[in-house]
Short mmCIF file of C-alpha atoms in Angstrom, two decimals:
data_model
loop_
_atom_site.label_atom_id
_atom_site.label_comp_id
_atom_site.label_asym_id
_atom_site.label_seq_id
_atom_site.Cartn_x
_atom_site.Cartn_y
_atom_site.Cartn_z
CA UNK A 1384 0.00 0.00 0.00
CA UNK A 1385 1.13 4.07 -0.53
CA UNK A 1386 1.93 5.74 2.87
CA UNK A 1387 2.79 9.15 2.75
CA UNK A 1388 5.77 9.95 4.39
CA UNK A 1389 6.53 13.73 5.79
CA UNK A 1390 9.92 14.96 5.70
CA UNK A 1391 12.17 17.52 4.50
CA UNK A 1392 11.60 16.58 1.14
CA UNK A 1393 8.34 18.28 1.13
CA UNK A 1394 9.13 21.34 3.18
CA UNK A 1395 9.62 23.33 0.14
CA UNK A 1396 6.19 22.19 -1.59
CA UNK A 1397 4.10 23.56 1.81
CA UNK A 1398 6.35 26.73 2.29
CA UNK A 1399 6.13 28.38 -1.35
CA UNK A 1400 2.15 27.32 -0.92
CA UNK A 1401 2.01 28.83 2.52
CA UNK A 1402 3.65 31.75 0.85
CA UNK A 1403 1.42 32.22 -2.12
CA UNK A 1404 -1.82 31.62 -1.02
CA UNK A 1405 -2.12 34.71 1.28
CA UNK A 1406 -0.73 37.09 -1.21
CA UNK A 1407 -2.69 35.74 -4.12
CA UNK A 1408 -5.80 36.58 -1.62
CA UNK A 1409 -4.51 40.05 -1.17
CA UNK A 1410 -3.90 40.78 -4.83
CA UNK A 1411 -7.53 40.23 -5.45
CA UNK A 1412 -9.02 41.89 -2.94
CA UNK A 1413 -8.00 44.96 -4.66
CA UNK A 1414 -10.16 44.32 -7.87
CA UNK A 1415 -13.18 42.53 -5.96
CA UNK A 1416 -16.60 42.97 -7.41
CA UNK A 1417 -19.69 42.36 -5.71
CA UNK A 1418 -20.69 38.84 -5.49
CA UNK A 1419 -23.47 37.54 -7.48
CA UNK A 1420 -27.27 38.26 -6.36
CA UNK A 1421 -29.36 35.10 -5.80
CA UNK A 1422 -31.36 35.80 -9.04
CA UNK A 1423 -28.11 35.18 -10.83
CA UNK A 1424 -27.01 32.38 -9.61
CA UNK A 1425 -27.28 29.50 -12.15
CA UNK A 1426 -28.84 26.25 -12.46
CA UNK A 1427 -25.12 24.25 -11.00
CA UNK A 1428 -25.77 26.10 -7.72
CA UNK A 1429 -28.48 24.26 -6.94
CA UNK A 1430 -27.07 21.56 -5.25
CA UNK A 1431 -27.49 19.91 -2.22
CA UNK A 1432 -23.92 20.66 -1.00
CA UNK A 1433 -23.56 24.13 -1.85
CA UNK A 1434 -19.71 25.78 -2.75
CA UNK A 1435 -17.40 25.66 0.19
CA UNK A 1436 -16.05 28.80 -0.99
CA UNK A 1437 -15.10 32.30 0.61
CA UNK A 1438 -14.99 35.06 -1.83
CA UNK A 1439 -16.19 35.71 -5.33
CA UNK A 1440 -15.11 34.88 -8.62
CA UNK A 1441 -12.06 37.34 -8.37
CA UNK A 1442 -10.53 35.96 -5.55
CA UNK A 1443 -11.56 32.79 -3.47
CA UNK A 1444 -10.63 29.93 -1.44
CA UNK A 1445 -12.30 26.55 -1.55
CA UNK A 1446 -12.64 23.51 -0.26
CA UNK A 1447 -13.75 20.52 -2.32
CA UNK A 1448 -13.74 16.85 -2.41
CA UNK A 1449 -15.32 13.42 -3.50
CA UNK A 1450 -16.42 10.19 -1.70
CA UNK A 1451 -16.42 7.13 -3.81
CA UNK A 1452 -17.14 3.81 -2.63
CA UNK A 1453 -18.60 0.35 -3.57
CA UNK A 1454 -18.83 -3.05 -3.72
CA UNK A 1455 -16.39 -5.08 -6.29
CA UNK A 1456 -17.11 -8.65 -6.77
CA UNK A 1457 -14.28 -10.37 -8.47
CA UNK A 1458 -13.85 -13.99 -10.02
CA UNK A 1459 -10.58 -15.82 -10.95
CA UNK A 1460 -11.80 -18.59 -12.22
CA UNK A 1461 -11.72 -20.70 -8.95
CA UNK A 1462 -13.12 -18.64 -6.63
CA UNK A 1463 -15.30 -15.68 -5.82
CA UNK A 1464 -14.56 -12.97 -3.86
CA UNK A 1465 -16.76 -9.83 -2.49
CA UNK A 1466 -15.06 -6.45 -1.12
CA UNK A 1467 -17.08 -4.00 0.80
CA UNK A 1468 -16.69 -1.36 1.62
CA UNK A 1469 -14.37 -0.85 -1.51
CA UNK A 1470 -12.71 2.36 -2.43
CA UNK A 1471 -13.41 2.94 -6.58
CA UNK A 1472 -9.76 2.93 -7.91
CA UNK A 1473 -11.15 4.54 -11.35
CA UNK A 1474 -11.43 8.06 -8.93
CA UNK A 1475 -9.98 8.00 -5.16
CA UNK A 1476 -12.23 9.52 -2.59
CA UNK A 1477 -9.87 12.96 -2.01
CA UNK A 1478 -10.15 15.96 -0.58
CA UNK A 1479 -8.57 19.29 -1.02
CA UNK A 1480 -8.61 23.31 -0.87
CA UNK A 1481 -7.76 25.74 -4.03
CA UNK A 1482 -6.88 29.19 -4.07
CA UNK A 1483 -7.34 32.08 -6.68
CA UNK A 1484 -6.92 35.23 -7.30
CA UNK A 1485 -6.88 38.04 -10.35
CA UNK A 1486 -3.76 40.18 -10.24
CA UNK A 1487 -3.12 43.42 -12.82
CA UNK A 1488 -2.25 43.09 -16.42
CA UNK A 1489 -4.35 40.19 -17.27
CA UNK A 1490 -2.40 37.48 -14.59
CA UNK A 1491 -4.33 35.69 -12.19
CA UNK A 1492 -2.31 33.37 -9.59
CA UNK A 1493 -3.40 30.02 -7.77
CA UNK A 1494 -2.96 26.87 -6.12
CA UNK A 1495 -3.67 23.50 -4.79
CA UNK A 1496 -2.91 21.37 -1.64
CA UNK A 1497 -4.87 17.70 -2.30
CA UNK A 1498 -4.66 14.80 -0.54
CA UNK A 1499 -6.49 10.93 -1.45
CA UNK A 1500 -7.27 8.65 1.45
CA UNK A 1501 -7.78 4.73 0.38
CA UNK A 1502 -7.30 2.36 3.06
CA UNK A 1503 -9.55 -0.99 1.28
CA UNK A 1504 -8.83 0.54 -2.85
CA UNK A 1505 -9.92 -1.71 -6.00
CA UNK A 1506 -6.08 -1.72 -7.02
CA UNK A 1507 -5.11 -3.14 -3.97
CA UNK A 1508 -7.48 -5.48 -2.93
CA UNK A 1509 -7.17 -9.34 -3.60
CA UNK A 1510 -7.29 -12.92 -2.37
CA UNK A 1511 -4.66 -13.03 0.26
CA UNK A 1512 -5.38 -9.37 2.02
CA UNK A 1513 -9.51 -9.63 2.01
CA UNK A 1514 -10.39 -7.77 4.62
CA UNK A 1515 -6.90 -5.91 5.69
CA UNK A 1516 -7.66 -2.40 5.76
CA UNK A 1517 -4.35 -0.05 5.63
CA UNK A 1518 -5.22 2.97 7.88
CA UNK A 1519 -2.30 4.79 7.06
CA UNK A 1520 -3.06 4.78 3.17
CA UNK A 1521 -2.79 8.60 2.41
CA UNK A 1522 -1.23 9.58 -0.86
CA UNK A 1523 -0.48 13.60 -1.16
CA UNK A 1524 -1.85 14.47 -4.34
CA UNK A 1525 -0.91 17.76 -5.45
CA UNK A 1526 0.78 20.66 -3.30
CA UNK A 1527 1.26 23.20 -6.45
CA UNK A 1528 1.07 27.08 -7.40
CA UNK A 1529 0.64 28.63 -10.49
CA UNK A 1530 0.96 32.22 -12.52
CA UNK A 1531 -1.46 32.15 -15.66
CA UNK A 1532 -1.88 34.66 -18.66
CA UNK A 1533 -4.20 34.16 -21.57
CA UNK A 1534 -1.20 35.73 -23.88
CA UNK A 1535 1.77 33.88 -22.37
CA UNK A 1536 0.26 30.67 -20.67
CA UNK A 1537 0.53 28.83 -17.35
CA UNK A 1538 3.43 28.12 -15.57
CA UNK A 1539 3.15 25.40 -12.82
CA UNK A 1540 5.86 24.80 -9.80
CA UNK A 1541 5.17 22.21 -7.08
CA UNK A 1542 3.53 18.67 -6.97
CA UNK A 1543 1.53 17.85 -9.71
CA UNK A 1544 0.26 16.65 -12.98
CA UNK A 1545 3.69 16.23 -15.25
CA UNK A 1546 2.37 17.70 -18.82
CA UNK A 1547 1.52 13.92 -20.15
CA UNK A 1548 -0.68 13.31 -17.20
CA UNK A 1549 -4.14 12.14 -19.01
CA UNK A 1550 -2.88 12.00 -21.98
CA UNK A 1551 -4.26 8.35 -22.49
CA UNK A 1552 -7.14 9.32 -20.66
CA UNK A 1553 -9.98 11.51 -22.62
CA UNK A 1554 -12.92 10.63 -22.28
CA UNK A 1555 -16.62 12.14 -22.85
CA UNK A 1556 -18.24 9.30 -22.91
CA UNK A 1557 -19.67 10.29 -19.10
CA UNK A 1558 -18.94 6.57 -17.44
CA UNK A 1559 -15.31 6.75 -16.81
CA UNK A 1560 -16.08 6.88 -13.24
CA UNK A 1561 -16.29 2.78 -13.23
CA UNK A 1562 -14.30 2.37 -17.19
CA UNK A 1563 -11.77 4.32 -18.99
CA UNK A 1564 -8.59 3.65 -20.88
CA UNK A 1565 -6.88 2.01 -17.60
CA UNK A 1566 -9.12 -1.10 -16.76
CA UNK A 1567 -7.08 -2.15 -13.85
CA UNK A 1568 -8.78 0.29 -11.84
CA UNK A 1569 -11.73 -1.56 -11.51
CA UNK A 1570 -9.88 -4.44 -10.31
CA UNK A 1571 -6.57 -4.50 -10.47
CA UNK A 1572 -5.34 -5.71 -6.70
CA UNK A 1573 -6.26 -9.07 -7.56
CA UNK A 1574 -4.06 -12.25 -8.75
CA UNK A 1575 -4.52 -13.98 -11.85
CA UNK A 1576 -5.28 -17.93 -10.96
CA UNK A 1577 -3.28 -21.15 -13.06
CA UNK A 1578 -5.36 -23.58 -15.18
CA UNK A 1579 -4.16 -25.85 -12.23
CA UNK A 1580 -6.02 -23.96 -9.32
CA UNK A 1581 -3.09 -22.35 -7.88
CA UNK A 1582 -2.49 -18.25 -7.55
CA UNK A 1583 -0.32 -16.78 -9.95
CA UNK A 1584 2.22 -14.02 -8.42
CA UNK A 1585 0.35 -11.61 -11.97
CA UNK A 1586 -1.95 -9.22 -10.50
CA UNK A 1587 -4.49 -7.92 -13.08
CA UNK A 1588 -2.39 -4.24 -13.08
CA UNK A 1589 0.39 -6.17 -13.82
CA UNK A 1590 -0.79 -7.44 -17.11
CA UNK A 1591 -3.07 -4.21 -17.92
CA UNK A 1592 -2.07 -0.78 -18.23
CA UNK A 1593 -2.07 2.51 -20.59
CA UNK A 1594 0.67 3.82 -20.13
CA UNK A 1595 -0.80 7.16 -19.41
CA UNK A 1596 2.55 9.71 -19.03
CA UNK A 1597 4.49 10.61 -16.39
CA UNK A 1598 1.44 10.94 -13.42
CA UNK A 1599 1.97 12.91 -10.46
CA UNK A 1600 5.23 14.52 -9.85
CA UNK A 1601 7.12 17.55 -8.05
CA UNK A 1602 7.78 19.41 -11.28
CA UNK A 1603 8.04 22.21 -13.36
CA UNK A 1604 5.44 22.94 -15.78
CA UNK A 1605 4.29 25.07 -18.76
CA UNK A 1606 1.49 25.28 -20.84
CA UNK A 1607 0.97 27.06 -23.53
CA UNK A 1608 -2.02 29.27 -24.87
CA UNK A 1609 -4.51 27.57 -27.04
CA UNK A 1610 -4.56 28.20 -30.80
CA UNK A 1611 -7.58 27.19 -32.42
CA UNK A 1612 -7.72 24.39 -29.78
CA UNK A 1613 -4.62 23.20 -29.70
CA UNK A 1614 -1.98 23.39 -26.91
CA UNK A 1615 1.21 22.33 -26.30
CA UNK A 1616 2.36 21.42 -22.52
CA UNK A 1617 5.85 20.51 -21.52
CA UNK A 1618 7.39 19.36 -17.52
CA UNK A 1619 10.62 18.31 -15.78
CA UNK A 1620 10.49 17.05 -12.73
CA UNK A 1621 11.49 14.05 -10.04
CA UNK A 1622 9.39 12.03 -7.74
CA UNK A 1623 8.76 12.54 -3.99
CA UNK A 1624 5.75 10.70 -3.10
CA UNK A 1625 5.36 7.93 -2.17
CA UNK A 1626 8.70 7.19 -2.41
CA UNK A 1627 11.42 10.23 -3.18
CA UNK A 1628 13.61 9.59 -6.02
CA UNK A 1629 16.87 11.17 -7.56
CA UNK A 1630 15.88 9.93 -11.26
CA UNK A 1631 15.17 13.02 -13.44
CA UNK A 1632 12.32 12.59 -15.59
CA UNK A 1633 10.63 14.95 -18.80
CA UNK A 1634 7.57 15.25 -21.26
CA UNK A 1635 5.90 16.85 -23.75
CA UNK A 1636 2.34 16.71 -24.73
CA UNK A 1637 -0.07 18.02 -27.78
CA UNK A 1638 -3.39 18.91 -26.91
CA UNK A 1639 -7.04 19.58 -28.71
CA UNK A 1640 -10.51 21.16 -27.13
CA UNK A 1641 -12.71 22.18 -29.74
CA UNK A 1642 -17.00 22.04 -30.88
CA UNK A 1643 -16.96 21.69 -34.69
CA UNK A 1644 -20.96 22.15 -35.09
CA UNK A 1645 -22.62 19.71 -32.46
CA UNK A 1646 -19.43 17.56 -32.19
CA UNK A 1647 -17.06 17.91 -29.57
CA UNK A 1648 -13.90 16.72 -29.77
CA UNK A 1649 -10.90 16.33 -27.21
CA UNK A 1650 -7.99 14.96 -27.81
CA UNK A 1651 -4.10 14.37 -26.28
CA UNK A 1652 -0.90 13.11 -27.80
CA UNK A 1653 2.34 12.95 -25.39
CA UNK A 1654 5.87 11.66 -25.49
CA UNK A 1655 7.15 10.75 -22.04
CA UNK A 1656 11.16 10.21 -20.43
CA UNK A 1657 10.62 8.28 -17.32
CA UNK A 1658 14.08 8.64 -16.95
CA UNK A 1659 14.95 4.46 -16.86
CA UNK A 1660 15.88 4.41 -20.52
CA UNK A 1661 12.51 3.71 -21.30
CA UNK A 1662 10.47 5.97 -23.76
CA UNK A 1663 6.45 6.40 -23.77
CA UNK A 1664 4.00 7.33 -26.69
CA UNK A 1665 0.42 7.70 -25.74
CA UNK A 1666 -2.55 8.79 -27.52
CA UNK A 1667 -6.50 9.85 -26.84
CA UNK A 1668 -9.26 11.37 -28.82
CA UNK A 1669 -12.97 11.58 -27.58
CA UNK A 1670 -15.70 12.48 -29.86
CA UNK A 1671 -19.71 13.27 -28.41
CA UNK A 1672 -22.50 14.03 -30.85
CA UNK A 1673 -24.15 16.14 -28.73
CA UNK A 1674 -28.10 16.49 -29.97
CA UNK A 1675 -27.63 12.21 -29.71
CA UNK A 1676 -25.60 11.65 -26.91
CA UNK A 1677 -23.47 9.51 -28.67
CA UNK A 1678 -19.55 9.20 -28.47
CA UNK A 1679 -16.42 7.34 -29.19
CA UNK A 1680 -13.23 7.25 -27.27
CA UNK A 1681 -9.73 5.61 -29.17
CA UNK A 1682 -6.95 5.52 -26.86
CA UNK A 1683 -3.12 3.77 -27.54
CA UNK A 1684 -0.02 3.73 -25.99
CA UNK A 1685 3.52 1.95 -26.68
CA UNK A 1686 6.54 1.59 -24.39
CA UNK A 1687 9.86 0.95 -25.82
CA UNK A 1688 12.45 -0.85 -23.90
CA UNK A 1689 15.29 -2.41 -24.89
CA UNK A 1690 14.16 -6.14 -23.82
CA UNK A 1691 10.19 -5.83 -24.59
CA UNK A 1692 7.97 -3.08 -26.58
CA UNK A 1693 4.56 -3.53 -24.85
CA UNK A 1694 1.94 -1.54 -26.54
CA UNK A 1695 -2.10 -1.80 -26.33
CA UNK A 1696 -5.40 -0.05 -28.01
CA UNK A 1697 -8.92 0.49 -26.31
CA UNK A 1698 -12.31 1.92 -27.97
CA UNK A 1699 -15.32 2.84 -26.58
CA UNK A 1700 -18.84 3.38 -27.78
CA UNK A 1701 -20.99 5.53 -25.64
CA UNK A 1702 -24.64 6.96 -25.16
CA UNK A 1703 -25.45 9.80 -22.93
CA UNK A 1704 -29.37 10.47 -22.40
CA UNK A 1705 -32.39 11.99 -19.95
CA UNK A 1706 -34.44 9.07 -19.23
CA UNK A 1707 -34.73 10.39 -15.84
CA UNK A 1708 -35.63 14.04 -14.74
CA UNK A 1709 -32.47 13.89 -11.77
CA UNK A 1710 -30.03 14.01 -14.45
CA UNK A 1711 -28.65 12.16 -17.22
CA UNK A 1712 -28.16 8.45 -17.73
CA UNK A 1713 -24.77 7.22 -19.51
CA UNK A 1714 -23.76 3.80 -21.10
CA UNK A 1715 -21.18 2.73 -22.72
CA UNK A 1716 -19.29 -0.94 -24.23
CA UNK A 1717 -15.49 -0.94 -24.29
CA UNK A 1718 -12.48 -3.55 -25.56
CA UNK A 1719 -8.95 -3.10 -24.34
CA UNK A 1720 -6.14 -5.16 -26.64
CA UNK A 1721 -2.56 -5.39 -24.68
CA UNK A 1722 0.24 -7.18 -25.91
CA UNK A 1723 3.67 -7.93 -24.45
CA UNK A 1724 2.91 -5.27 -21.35
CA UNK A 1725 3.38 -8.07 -18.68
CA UNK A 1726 6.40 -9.73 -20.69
CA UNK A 1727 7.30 -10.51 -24.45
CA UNK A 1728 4.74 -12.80 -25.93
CA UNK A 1729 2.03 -12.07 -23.59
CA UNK A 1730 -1.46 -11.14 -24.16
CA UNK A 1731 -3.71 -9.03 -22.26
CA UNK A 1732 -6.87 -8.62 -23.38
CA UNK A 1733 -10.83 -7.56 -21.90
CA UNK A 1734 -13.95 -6.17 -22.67
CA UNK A 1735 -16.08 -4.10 -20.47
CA UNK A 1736 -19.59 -2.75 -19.96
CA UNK A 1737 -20.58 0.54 -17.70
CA UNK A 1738 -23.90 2.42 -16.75
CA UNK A 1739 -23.84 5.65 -14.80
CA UNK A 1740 -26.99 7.45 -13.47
CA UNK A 1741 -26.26 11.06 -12.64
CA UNK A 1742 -28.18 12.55 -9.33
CA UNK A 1743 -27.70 15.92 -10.32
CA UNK A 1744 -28.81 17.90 -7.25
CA UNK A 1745 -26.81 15.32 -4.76
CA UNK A 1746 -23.75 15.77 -6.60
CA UNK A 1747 -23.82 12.06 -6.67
CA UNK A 1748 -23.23 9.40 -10.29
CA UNK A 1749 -24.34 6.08 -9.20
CA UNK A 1750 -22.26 3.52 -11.29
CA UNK A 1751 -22.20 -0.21 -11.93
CA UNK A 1752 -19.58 -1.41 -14.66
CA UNK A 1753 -18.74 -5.23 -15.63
CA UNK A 1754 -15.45 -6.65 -17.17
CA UNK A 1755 -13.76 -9.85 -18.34
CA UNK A 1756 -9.64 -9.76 -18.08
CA UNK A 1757 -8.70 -12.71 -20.44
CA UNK A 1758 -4.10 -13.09 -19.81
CA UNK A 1759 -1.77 -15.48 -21.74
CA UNK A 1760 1.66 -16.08 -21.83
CA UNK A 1761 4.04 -18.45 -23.15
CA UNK A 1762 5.09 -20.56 -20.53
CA UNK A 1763 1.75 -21.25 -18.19
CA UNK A 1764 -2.21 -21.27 -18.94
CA UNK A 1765 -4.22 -19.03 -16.92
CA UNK A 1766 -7.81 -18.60 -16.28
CA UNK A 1767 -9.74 -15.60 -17.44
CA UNK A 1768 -11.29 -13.48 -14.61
CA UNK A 1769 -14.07 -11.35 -14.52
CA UNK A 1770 -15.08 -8.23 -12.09
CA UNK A 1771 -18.12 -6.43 -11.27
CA UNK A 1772 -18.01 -3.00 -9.66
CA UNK A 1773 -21.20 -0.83 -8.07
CA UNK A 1774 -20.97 2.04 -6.32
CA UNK A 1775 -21.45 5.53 -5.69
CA UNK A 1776 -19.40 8.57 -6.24
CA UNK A 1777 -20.83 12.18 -3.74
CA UNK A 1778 -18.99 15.32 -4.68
CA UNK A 1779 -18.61 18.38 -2.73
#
């Protein structure tokens, strides 16, 4: 399990945020405007939780967060296991406060100081630890400040998304809460089980991944302006939780956020240096039809080593609609296609099923999503498994 671990390393994330977040509260409270009346408030503020917020739109600080839990119900083959309550590794339940605040000439400054708590998580879960809850499974999330411009850009210093963070991940599809790109959220703790009965040491995130960037790093970052919807984003950075780390590490990512008549489309392309030798592509584009409701979502991602070149693809085929007046009900099918990502001349391979109703005034998407995970190697035969995950995800 990730334990967070406190030390000098990240004194000088919490000291330039301790810094900032006063005087980026200052700076705006010299062009403050009146907040807004109630008869302007819009349709999003009616909510059951309303905005933990103090200030206006000028300058504020806020507190947010998001409880998601459920019950997964995974079978290897041999056996059948149930894990309640079970944290939804496809979106941690976090918590968190932002800061922000207009300054002169068009500059606005902020922040972010997040944290993810996930003592009993889907990733982590499995045969031999049923039931073991790790307490002390706190993760610091982000612990960042940044300058922005709408002429020059964002810059970025602290702990935080390296620039190829999501990259493999867009999706508008509205069920990613249970499905996306990575399936071994949904179940990945668990071990793969022989032909012969026994446990394999292959957990299901061993043989499944999407090789989504660099993730969560203390780094440097900029990002660039958009240009008819396209951005470019570049990092450098090193990692300090959960583990600190000397190895340098880099990226470089492409962007696109556009509406091209009722179709919106998102994409993300991103070249990644772990710093290991190893180099990552990685790939995403979501489409949504929006008078239908329907979308695809094409994601792909190769690693190149010098022993083994894993490399995978996943679509998705959504529907998005208002059967219900509380908010809108999502589906969606998806197929994930892995090869040589555990080891050279293995397979990974699964198809999944998701269904999200939105409560729209409890801040609340119940979810239920179903998926086989089908793994072959050379050397042994091994059973395919298949996971079923319910839940529900409150924010606030």
């Amino acid at each position: 399990m990730r334990r967070v671990k406190y030390s000098a390393v990240h004194a000088p994330i919490y000291s330039l945020l301790a810094l900032c977040l006063p005087a980026g509260i200052a700076v705006g409270q010299e062009v403050a405007k009146p907040a807004q009346k109630p008869s302007e408030t819009s349709k999003a503020d009616e909510r059951w939780i309303p905005k933990l917020r103090l200030g206006d739109d000028t300058a504020y600080l806020e507190f947010y967060g998001q409880i998601n839990k459920g019950l997964l119900v995974y079978d290897d083959g041999g056996s059948t296991d149930n894990y309640f309550p079970v944290d939804n590794g496809n979106s941690s339940t976090r918590a968190g406060f932002r800061f922000y605040s207009k300054m002169e000439n068009n500059w606005s400054v902020g922040g972010n100081l997040e944290w993810e708590w996930t003592p009993y998580s889907t990733t982590n879960v499995n045969q031999l630890n049923k039931g073991d809850y790790d307490w002390e499974a706190q993760l610091l999330r982000k612990a960042e400040v940044y300058m922005e411009s709408k002429e020059y850009g964002k810059f970025w210093f602290g702990q935080g998304s390296m620039a190829s963070d999501g990259s493999a991940e867009v999706d508008l599809s509205g069920t990613s809460v249970v499905g996306y790109s990575l399936i071994s959220d949904m179940a990945g703790g668990p071990f793969l089980r022989f032909d012969d009965g026994t446990l394999s040491s292959i957990r299901v995130k061993d043989a499944f991944t999407n090789y989504d960037g660099l993730g969560r790093k203390l780094r440097f970052r900029y990002d660039s302006p958009s240009y008819g919807g396209f951005s470019v984003s570049s990092s450098f950075g090193t990692q300090v939780v959960p583990e600190p780390s000397d190895v340098a590490v880099w990226d470089i990512a492409l962007r696109y956020d556009q509406t091209i008549e009722d179709v919106k489309i998102s994409g993300a392309l991103a070249f990644s240096r772990p710093g290991d030798g190893n180099s990552i592509y990685d790939a995403s584009v979501s489409l949504l039809h929006q008078p239908t409701g329907l979308s695809l979502t094409l994601a792909a991602g190769y690693s190149d080593k010098e022993s083994i070149d894993g490399h995978y693809g996943y679509a998705k085929v959504g529907y998005q609609t208002d059967i219900f007046e509380v908010g809108k009900t999502a589906f969606s099918v998806d197929a994930y296609f892995g090869r040589d990502i555990k080891g050279k001349g293995t397979d990974s391979d699964s198809y999944g099923v998701q269904v999200v109703q939105n409560l729209d005034y409890w801040q609340t998407e119940l979810f239920v999503g179903a998926r086989t995970y089908s793994y072959d190697d050379e050397v042994s035969s091994v059973q395919d498994s298949y996971a079923v995950l319910a839940g529900a995800r409150l924010k606030f």
